[in-house]
Amino acid sequence: MKKFFMLLIVLIFILIACNHKQTEVVQVSRISENQIEVIAENLEIPWSIQKSGSTYYLSERVGSIVKVEGDMQERQRVELKKDLSTAAEAGLLGFVLDPDFQQTNRAYTYYTYEDNSGQFNRIVTLKLENNVWMEDQLLLDKIPSGRFHHGGRLAIGPDGKLYATAGDALQSSLAQDLNSLGGKILRMNLDGTIPNDNPFSNSYIYSYGHRNPQGLTWLDDGTLYASEHGNNANDEINKIEAGKNYGWPIIEGNETREGMVTPIFTSGSNTTWAPSGMDQNNGKLYVAALRGAGVYEFNLDNKEVKQVISGLGRIRDVFIDGNDLYFISNNRDGRGNPQEKDDKLYRISISDIH
C-alpha cells in the first residue's frame, strides 16, 4: 500500500509538470544594427501601426496620430467626444484604417475614456480633416475598463468585419459572462451593427473566456489567431473560433477542461512574454512582446518559437507589408528603460531574420 501511494504521488507530480509545460524559445536571432532601419522616432507611447501606400499612421496612447511620409514626421491632433483616460495602460489604443481610406479619410479607433458615469472603452470612427482626426460615429460604447486590462486591439478581418479585443478590466468573472463585453473578442459590421452570423444571437461577442487579449491576425486561409496576456505568466497564442470559450479564469496555460480551448502556444508558468500586436507571413505568426522585449516568431507547422528581434526593449505592435516587418518600441510607457530618441518605428526585411 505504501508503494502504491508513493507511485500515485510521483504520477501526480508528472501530470502537474506536463500540464504546465511551457513553449520553449529555441533561438534568438543575431541581427546587425545596419539590418534594422529606423522609420520614425521620438514617438509618445505608440500602440498601433497602419500603412496607406507609402504613408504610415501610428496611434499614440496620449491621444494623437503620427503621420510618417518620407522624411516628414507630423503629429496630428485627435479630437474625441469623451475625455481620454490617463489610467495605466489606457488611452488611445487600437487604430485601423478604413479599407477605402484614400477615398473616405476614415479610420476606426478604440479608446479609454472617463466621465461622470465611470471609466469605459469605446469604439468609434475618426474622420481626417485638415490634418485633424475628428470623432465621427460611435460604434460601440461601455466596454468594461478598470485600472488595467483594457484589451484594445482593432483589426478588419478578411470577411470585412471589424474585430476588437476587450480585456476583463481586472474583473475576471466578466470573461465567462456572456452578458458582459469584458474578456471577449468582439465582432461587428463596419457601421457598428451586429453581424447576422455572429455565434450568439444579438451579441457582439465572437469568443469569450479571455483575460487581456491584445493581438489579432488571420492566415491567408482565413484562420484567426490572437495573443493574450496570462496571469503573471502563462501567456497565450490562441486559434480563435466563433463561439468558443478560452477558459479564463477557470483554466490557463496548458490546463484543460471540457468545453474550453487550450492555447496552441503558452509561455508556461515561469516565463512572461506579455504579447501584444501580431501579424503573419507564410504560415508563421510574428508577435510583439513587452515583457519579452522583442518580436517572436511562432511556426504553426513545427510549433517552434524563435525570438527574432531583441535588444530594443519593449515592443507593442508589428505590421507586415510584403517582405518587410515593421515594429514599434514602447519603452516610454512607464515600464521600460527609454533609449535615445525612443519610442521608434523600425523596419527589417523578413529574410534578414532567418
Tab-separated table of C-alpha atoms in Angstrom:
chain	number	residue	atom	x	y	z
A	1	MET	CA	0.000	0.000	0.000
A	2	LYS	CA	2.851	2.397	0.825
A	3	LYS	CA	4.436	1.737	-2.581
A	4	PHE	CA	1.082	2.429	-4.217
A	5	PHE	CA	0.786	5.851	-2.552
A	6	MET	CA	4.389	6.723	-3.444
A	7	LEU	CA	3.683	5.809	-7.083
A	8	LEU	CA	0.488	7.883	-7.002
A	9	ILE	CA	2.379	10.940	-5.707
A	10	VAL	CA	5.002	10.572	-8.456
A	11	LEU	CA	2.283	10.353	-11.109
A	12	ILE	CA	0.584	13.480	-9.748
A	13	PHE	CA	3.848	15.430	-9.955
A	14	ILE	CA	4.403	14.213	-13.520
A	15	LEU	CA	0.896	15.286	-14.523
A	16	ILE	CA	1.348	18.729	-12.953
A	17	ALA	CA	4.668	19.191	-14.720
A	18	CYS	CA	3.181	18.192	-18.065
A	19	ASN	CA	0.173	20.400	-17.506
A	20	HIS	CA	2.381	23.447	-17.010
A	21	LYS	CA	4.936	22.730	-19.693
A	22	GLN	CA	5.926	25.986	-21.367
A	23	THR	CA	6.653	26.643	-25.007
A	24	GLU	CA	10.420	26.600	-25.393
A	25	VAL	CA	12.012	29.519	-27.209
A	26	VAL	CA	14.758	27.817	-29.172
A	27	GLN	CA	16.726	30.659	-30.736
A	28	VAL	CA	17.484	34.354	-30.606
A	29	SER	CA	18.499	35.730	-33.985
A	30	ARG	CA	21.658	37.829	-34.150
A	31	ILE	CA	20.873	40.852	-36.290
A	32	SER	CA	23.337	43.624	-37.004
A	33	GLU	CA	22.270	47.228	-36.450
A	34	ASN	CA	22.532	48.073	-40.155
A	35	GLN	CA	19.848	45.482	-40.968
A	36	ILE	CA	17.253	47.423	-38.945
A	37	GLU	CA	16.052	50.750	-40.307
A	38	VAL	CA	14.537	53.460	-38.086
A	39	ILE	CA	11.490	54.912	-39.870
A	40	ALA	CA	10.289	57.254	-37.092
A	41	GLU	CA	11.491	58.279	-33.630
A	42	ASN	CA	10.565	60.402	-30.606
A	43	LEU	CA	7.134	58.753	-30.509
A	44	GLU	CA	4.926	59.024	-27.409
A	45	ILE	CA	3.889	55.512	-26.361
A	46	PRO	CA	2.763	54.306	-29.812
A	47	TRP	CA	0.214	51.499	-29.897
A	48	SER	CA	-0.826	50.625	-33.463
A	49	ILE	CA	0.869	50.636	-36.874
A	50	GLN	CA	-1.094	51.322	-40.068
A	51	LYS	CA	0.119	51.979	-43.600
A	52	SER	CA	-1.570	53.519	-46.639
A	53	GLY	CA	0.561	53.499	-49.770
A	54	SER	CA	3.933	54.794	-48.619
A	55	THR	CA	2.478	56.697	-45.630
A	56	TYR	CA	2.460	55.359	-42.067
A	57	TYR	CA	-0.060	56.241	-39.365
A	58	LEU	CA	0.772	55.413	-35.731
A	59	SER	CA	-1.662	55.814	-32.844
A	60	GLU	CA	-0.207	57.111	-29.570
A	61	ARG	CA	-1.737	56.373	-26.178
A	62	VAL	CA	-1.548	60.039	-25.218
A	63	GLY	CA	-4.191	60.852	-27.846
A	64	SER	CA	-2.531	61.604	-31.158
A	65	ILE	CA	-1.787	60.059	-34.552
A	66	VAL	CA	1.694	60.364	-36.046
A	67	LYS	CA	1.839	60.570	-39.827
A	68	VAL	CA	5.149	59.495	-41.352
A	69	GLU	CA	5.729	60.199	-45.033
A	70	GLY	CA	9.253	60.007	-46.405
A	71	ASP	CA	11.441	62.144	-44.152
A	72	MET	CA	8.428	64.036	-42.802
A	73	GLN	CA	7.006	63.169	-39.391
A	74	GLU	CA	3.886	65.014	-38.224
A	75	ARG	CA	1.918	64.572	-35.008
A	76	GLN	CA	-1.772	65.030	-35.816
A	77	ARG	CA	-4.348	66.030	-33.217
A	78	VAL	CA	-7.244	63.722	-32.371
A	79	GLU	CA	-10.445	65.386	-31.156
A	80	LEU	CA	-12.565	62.945	-29.167
A	81	LYS	CA	-16.038	63.413	-27.709
A	82	LYS	CA	-15.020	61.942	-24.347
A	83	ASP	CA	-12.081	62.758	-22.079
A	84	LEU	CA	-9.230	60.324	-22.702
A	85	SER	CA	-8.381	58.283	-19.608
A	86	THR	CA	-4.898	58.513	-18.135
A	87	ALA	CA	-5.206	55.213	-16.247
A	88	ALA	CA	-2.325	52.746	-16.568
A	89	GLU	CA	-2.271	51.020	-19.981
A	90	ALA	CA	-5.258	53.148	-21.084
A	91	GLY	CA	-5.663	55.848	-23.714
A	92	LEU	CA	-5.905	55.875	-27.495
A	93	LEU	CA	-5.228	52.227	-28.327
A	94	GLY	CA	-6.358	50.252	-31.365
A	95	PHE	CA	-6.396	52.068	-34.697
A	96	VAL	CA	-7.159	50.730	-38.158
A	97	LEU	CA	-7.672	52.492	-41.461
A	98	ASP	CA	-10.863	52.031	-43.443
A	99	PRO	CA	-10.380	49.678	-46.431
A	100	ASP	CA	-11.205	52.660	-48.677
A	101	PHE	CA	-9.208	55.161	-46.613
A	102	GLN	CA	-7.745	57.029	-49.590
A	103	GLN	CA	-11.279	57.927	-50.661
A	104	THR	CA	-13.033	58.172	-47.264
A	105	ASN	CA	-10.308	59.578	-44.941
A	106	ARG	CA	-11.918	57.360	-42.312
A	107	ALA	CA	-10.409	55.154	-39.607
A	108	TYR	CA	-11.601	53.188	-36.575
A	109	THR	CA	-10.206	53.545	-33.081
A	110	TYR	CA	-10.614	52.063	-29.598
A	111	TYR	CA	-10.043	54.357	-26.652
A	112	THR	CA	-10.444	54.511	-22.897
A	113	TYR	CA	-12.408	57.448	-21.503
A	114	GLU	CA	-13.675	58.821	-18.213
A	115	ASP	CA	-16.870	60.746	-17.483
A	116	ASN	CA	-19.285	61.141	-14.580
A	117	SER	CA	-20.593	57.607	-15.166
A	118	GLY	CA	-17.174	55.981	-14.773
A	119	GLN	CA	-14.322	54.671	-16.920
A	120	PHE	CA	-15.038	52.677	-20.079
A	121	ASN	CA	-13.700	51.805	-23.528
A	122	ARG	CA	-15.476	52.670	-26.756
A	123	ILE	CA	-15.050	52.060	-30.478
A	124	VAL	CA	-15.631	54.992	-32.834
A	125	THR	CA	-14.877	56.129	-36.353
A	126	LEU	CA	-12.492	59.026	-36.988
A	127	LYS	CA	-12.547	61.378	-39.971
A	128	LEU	CA	-9.337	63.092	-41.084
A	129	GLU	CA	-9.972	66.729	-41.995
A	130	ASN	CA	-7.250	69.401	-42.329
A	131	ASN	CA	-4.731	67.166	-40.507
A	132	VAL	CA	-7.071	66.708	-37.525
A	133	TRP	CA	-8.787	63.422	-36.703
A	134	MET	CA	-12.364	64.091	-35.559
A	135	GLU	CA	-14.502	61.529	-33.740
A	136	ASP	CA	-17.314	60.932	-36.206
A	137	GLN	CA	-19.546	57.992	-35.299
A	138	LEU	CA	-19.962	55.898	-32.150
A	139	LEU	CA	-19.957	52.180	-32.960
A	140	LEU	CA	-19.865	50.555	-29.514
A	141	ASP	CA	-19.718	52.004	-26.002
A	142	LYS	CA	-19.418	50.936	-22.361
A	143	ILE	CA	-16.825	48.217	-22.895
A	144	PRO	CA	-15.633	47.486	-19.320
A	145	SER	CA	-12.474	49.202	-18.155
A	146	GLY	CA	-10.517	49.316	-14.902
A	147	ARG	CA	-7.030	50.048	-13.612
A	148	PHE	CA	-5.631	47.538	-16.127
A	149	HIS	CA	-6.702	45.022	-18.805
A	150	HIS	CA	-8.327	47.239	-21.403
A	151	GLY	CA	-7.628	44.970	-24.378
A	152	GLY	CA	-7.769	47.458	-27.225
A	153	ARG	CA	-6.665	45.862	-30.497
A	154	LEU	CA	-8.732	46.542	-33.625
A	155	ALA	CA	-8.458	44.696	-36.933
A	156	ILE	CA	-10.577	44.269	-40.043
A	157	GLY	CA	-10.856	40.616	-40.995
A	158	PRO	CA	-10.900	39.031	-44.452
A	159	ASP	CA	-14.684	38.876	-44.036
A	160	GLY	CA	-14.822	42.680	-43.959
A	161	LYS	CA	-15.911	42.773	-40.303
A	162	LEU	CA	-14.317	44.839	-37.530
A	163	TYR	CA	-12.865	42.795	-34.669
A	164	ALA	CA	-11.876	44.151	-31.243
A	165	THR	CA	-10.159	42.655	-28.216
A	166	ALA	CA	-11.615	43.546	-24.813
A	167	GLY	CA	-9.851	42.826	-21.520
A	168	ASP	CA	-11.513	41.648	-18.328
A	169	ALA	CA	-10.938	45.040	-16.615
A	170	LEU	CA	-9.436	43.203	-13.604
A	171	GLN	CA	-12.827	41.560	-13.007
A	172	SER	CA	-12.031	38.005	-14.061
A	173	SER	CA	-15.639	36.815	-13.733
A	174	LEU	CA	-16.622	39.048	-16.677
A	175	ALA	CA	-14.701	36.807	-19.078
A	176	GLN	CA	-17.238	33.976	-18.599
A	177	ASP	CA	-20.274	36.278	-18.535
A	178	LEU	CA	-21.988	36.366	-21.932
A	179	ASN	CA	-23.929	39.427	-20.804
A	180	SER	CA	-20.700	41.424	-20.481
A	181	LEU	CA	-18.369	42.699	-23.202
A	182	GLY	CA	-15.337	42.278	-20.908
A	183	GLY	CA	-12.849	39.464	-21.536
A	184	LYS	CA	-14.022	38.920	-25.096
A	185	ILE	CA	-13.158	39.186	-28.763
A	186	LEU	CA	-15.897	41.253	-30.377
A	187	ARG	CA	-17.091	41.336	-33.988
A	188	MET	CA	-19.217	43.942	-35.765
A	189	ASN	CA	-20.094	45.341	-39.147
A	190	LEU	CA	-18.182	48.472	-40.138
A	191	ASP	CA	-21.265	50.572	-39.332
A	192	GLY	CA	-21.351	49.201	-35.770
A	193	THR	CA	-24.282	46.827	-36.222
A	194	ILE	CA	-24.177	43.188	-35.144
A	195	PRO	CA	-23.492	40.680	-37.957
A	196	ASN	CA	-26.270	38.160	-38.513
A	197	ASP	CA	-23.790	35.274	-38.394
A	198	ASN	CA	-22.243	36.090	-35.006
A	199	PRO	CA	-22.265	32.989	-32.781
A	200	PHE	CA	-24.557	34.440	-30.088
A	201	SER	CA	-27.876	35.967	-31.046
A	202	ASN	CA	-27.973	39.785	-30.969
A	203	SER	CA	-24.487	39.921	-29.423
A	204	TYR	CA	-21.143	41.419	-30.445
A	205	ILE	CA	-19.339	38.519	-28.746
A	206	TYR	CA	-17.295	36.337	-31.073
A	207	SER	CA	-15.305	34.384	-28.446
A	208	TYR	CA	-15.046	34.575	-24.663
A	209	GLY	CA	-13.021	33.474	-21.655
A	210	HIS	CA	-10.172	35.899	-22.390
A	211	ARG	CA	-8.060	37.756	-19.813
A	212	ASN	CA	-6.366	40.560	-21.751
A	213	PRO	CA	-6.067	39.817	-25.485
A	214	GLN	CA	-4.045	42.389	-27.451
A	215	GLY	CA	-3.237	40.924	-30.865
A	216	LEU	CA	-5.227	39.669	-33.862
A	217	THR	CA	-4.220	38.281	-37.242
A	218	TRP	CA	-5.554	35.968	-39.946
A	219	LEU	CA	-3.729	33.432	-42.075
A	220	ASP	CA	-4.309	33.504	-45.813
A	221	ASP	CA	-6.899	30.739	-45.392
A	222	GLY	CA	-8.938	32.937	-43.033
A	223	THR	CA	-7.930	31.291	-39.742
A	224	LEU	CA	-7.914	33.800	-36.876
A	225	TYR	CA	-5.240	33.867	-34.157
A	226	ALA	CA	-4.995	36.062	-31.058
A	227	SER	CA	-2.353	36.839	-28.440
A	228	GLU	CA	-3.291	37.116	-24.770
A	229	HIS	CA	-1.634	38.157	-21.522
A	230	GLY	CA	-1.705	35.456	-18.871
A	231	ASN	CA	-1.889	35.892	-15.106
A	232	ASN	CA	1.745	36.778	-14.216
A	233	ALA	CA	2.878	34.158	-16.747
A	234	ASN	CA	1.039	31.576	-18.908
A	235	ASP	CA	0.764	33.982	-21.841
A	236	GLU	CA	-1.122	32.512	-24.782
A	237	ILE	CA	-1.349	32.322	-28.551
A	238	ASN	CA	-4.799	31.008	-29.440
A	239	LYS	CA	-6.535	29.819	-32.572
A	240	ILE	CA	-9.865	31.647	-32.382
A	241	GLU	CA	-13.125	30.054	-33.471
A	242	ALA	CA	-16.586	31.562	-33.288
A	243	GLY	CA	-18.435	30.911	-30.033
A	244	LYS	CA	-15.577	29.112	-28.293
A	245	ASN	CA	-14.656	29.535	-24.605
A	246	TYR	CA	-10.944	30.143	-23.966
A	247	GLY	CA	-11.138	29.339	-20.288
A	248	TRP	CA	-10.133	32.368	-18.232
A	249	PRO	CA	-10.274	32.424	-15.214
A	250	ILE	CA	-11.141	28.732	-14.876
A	251	ILE	CA	-8.143	27.393	-16.798
A	252	GLU	CA	-4.926	28.974	-18.016
A	253	GLY	CA	-1.783	27.894	-19.836
A	254	ASN	CA	-1.897	24.209	-20.779
A	255	GLU	CA	-4.684	23.337	-18.358
A	256	THR	CA	-7.690	21.624	-19.888
A	257	ARG	CA	-11.393	21.356	-19.205
A	258	GLU	CA	-14.247	20.050	-21.290
A	259	GLY	CA	-15.832	22.803	-23.370
A	260	MET	CA	-12.810	25.112	-23.086
A	261	VAL	CA	-9.964	25.729	-25.523
A	262	THR	CA	-6.287	25.307	-24.582
A	263	PRO	CA	-3.804	27.605	-26.383
A	264	ILE	CA	-1.584	26.351	-29.186
A	265	PHE	CA	1.395	28.131	-27.574
A	266	THR	CA	1.948	29.202	-23.967
A	267	SER	CA	4.887	30.804	-22.190
A	268	GLY	CA	4.354	28.476	-19.237
A	269	SER	CA	4.167	29.289	-15.544
A	270	ASN	CA	7.759	30.560	-15.254
A	271	THR	CA	8.061	32.852	-18.279
A	272	THR	CA	6.274	36.033	-19.336
A	273	TRP	CA	6.092	37.345	-22.893
A	274	ALA	CA	3.291	39.928	-22.405
A	275	PRO	CA	2.362	39.524	-26.094
A	276	SER	CA	0.663	42.385	-27.894
A	277	GLY	CA	0.199	43.175	-31.597
A	278	MET	CA	0.703	40.420	-34.162
A	279	ASP	CA	0.786	39.709	-37.893
A	280	GLN	CA	1.537	36.714	-40.094
A	281	ASN	CA	3.695	35.747	-43.042
A	282	ASN	CA	3.976	32.427	-44.848
A	283	GLY	CA	2.236	30.447	-42.111
A	284	LYS	CA	4.224	31.979	-39.251
A	285	LEU	CA	2.935	34.346	-36.589
A	286	TYR	CA	5.033	37.362	-35.617
A	287	VAL	CA	4.156	38.743	-32.191
A	288	ALA	CA	5.302	41.865	-30.347
A	289	ALA	CA	6.347	41.206	-26.749
A	290	LEU	CA	6.504	43.773	-23.958
A	291	ARG	CA	7.983	41.869	-21.018
A	292	GLY	CA	9.588	39.512	-23.537
A	293	ALA	CA	11.311	42.586	-25.005
A	294	GLY	CA	11.312	41.675	-28.674
A	295	VAL	CA	9.484	40.112	-31.591
A	296	TYR	CA	8.749	36.378	-31.509
A	297	GLU	CA	8.126	34.057	-34.445
A	298	PHE	CA	5.672	31.182	-33.909
A	299	ASN	CA	5.894	28.427	-36.514
A	300	LEU	CA	2.472	26.808	-36.818
A	301	ASP	CA	3.842	23.782	-38.674
A	302	ASN	CA	6.566	22.543	-36.326
A	303	LYS	CA	5.489	24.513	-33.182
A	304	GLU	CA	8.944	26.087	-32.948
A	305	VAL	CA	9.293	29.523	-31.333
A	306	LYS	CA	12.122	31.951	-32.036
A	307	GLN	CA	12.833	35.371	-30.624
A	308	VAL	CA	13.805	37.105	-33.853
A	309	ILE	CA	14.234	40.675	-32.544
A	310	SER	CA	15.870	41.581	-29.231
A	311	GLY	CA	17.858	44.358	-27.616
A	312	LEU	CA	15.431	47.211	-28.400
A	313	GLY	CA	13.270	46.960	-25.309
A	314	ARG	CA	9.502	46.611	-25.080
A	315	ILE	CA	7.707	46.036	-28.406
A	316	ARG	CA	3.994	46.915	-28.709
A	317	ASP	CA	2.913	46.195	-32.288
A	318	VAL	CA	4.090	44.567	-35.509
A	319	PHE	CA	2.932	45.086	-39.093
A	320	ILE	CA	3.958	43.119	-42.178
A	321	ASP	CA	3.876	44.593	-45.669
A	322	GLY	CA	5.279	42.308	-48.371
A	323	ASN	CA	8.664	41.112	-47.147
A	324	ASP	CA	9.043	43.944	-44.624
A	325	LEU	CA	8.415	43.580	-40.897
A	326	TYR	CA	7.637	46.830	-39.040
A	327	PHE	CA	7.552	47.100	-35.257
A	328	ILE	CA	7.266	49.843	-32.627
A	329	SER	CA	9.016	50.098	-29.280
A	330	ASN	CA	7.135	51.066	-26.118
A	331	ASN	CA	9.926	51.980	-23.748
A	332	ARG	CA	8.240	55.229	-22.670
A	333	ASP	CA	5.124	53.533	-21.308
A	334	GLY	CA	6.327	53.785	-17.702
A	335	ARG	CA	7.602	50.223	-17.529
A	336	GLY	CA	10.604	50.357	-19.840
A	337	ASN	CA	14.029	51.928	-19.973
A	338	PRO	CA	13.896	54.500	-22.788
A	339	GLN	CA	16.794	54.571	-25.192
A	340	GLU	CA	17.860	57.686	-27.049
A	341	LYS	CA	15.007	59.118	-29.169
A	342	ASP	CA	12.564	56.403	-28.057
A	343	ASP	CA	9.992	55.355	-28.921
A	344	LYS	CA	10.652	54.302	-32.520
A	345	LEU	CA	9.152	52.658	-35.585
A	346	TYR	CA	11.554	50.116	-37.097
A	347	ARG	CA	11.667	48.146	-40.331
A	348	ILE	CA	13.574	44.982	-41.224
A	349	SER	CA	13.352	42.501	-44.091
A	350	ILE	CA	11.820	39.202	-43.002
A	351	SER	CA	14.529	37.412	-44.974
A	352	ASP	CA	17.127	39.002	-42.671
A	353	ILE	CA	15.740	37.370	-39.540
A	354	HIS	CA	16.125	33.790	-40.701
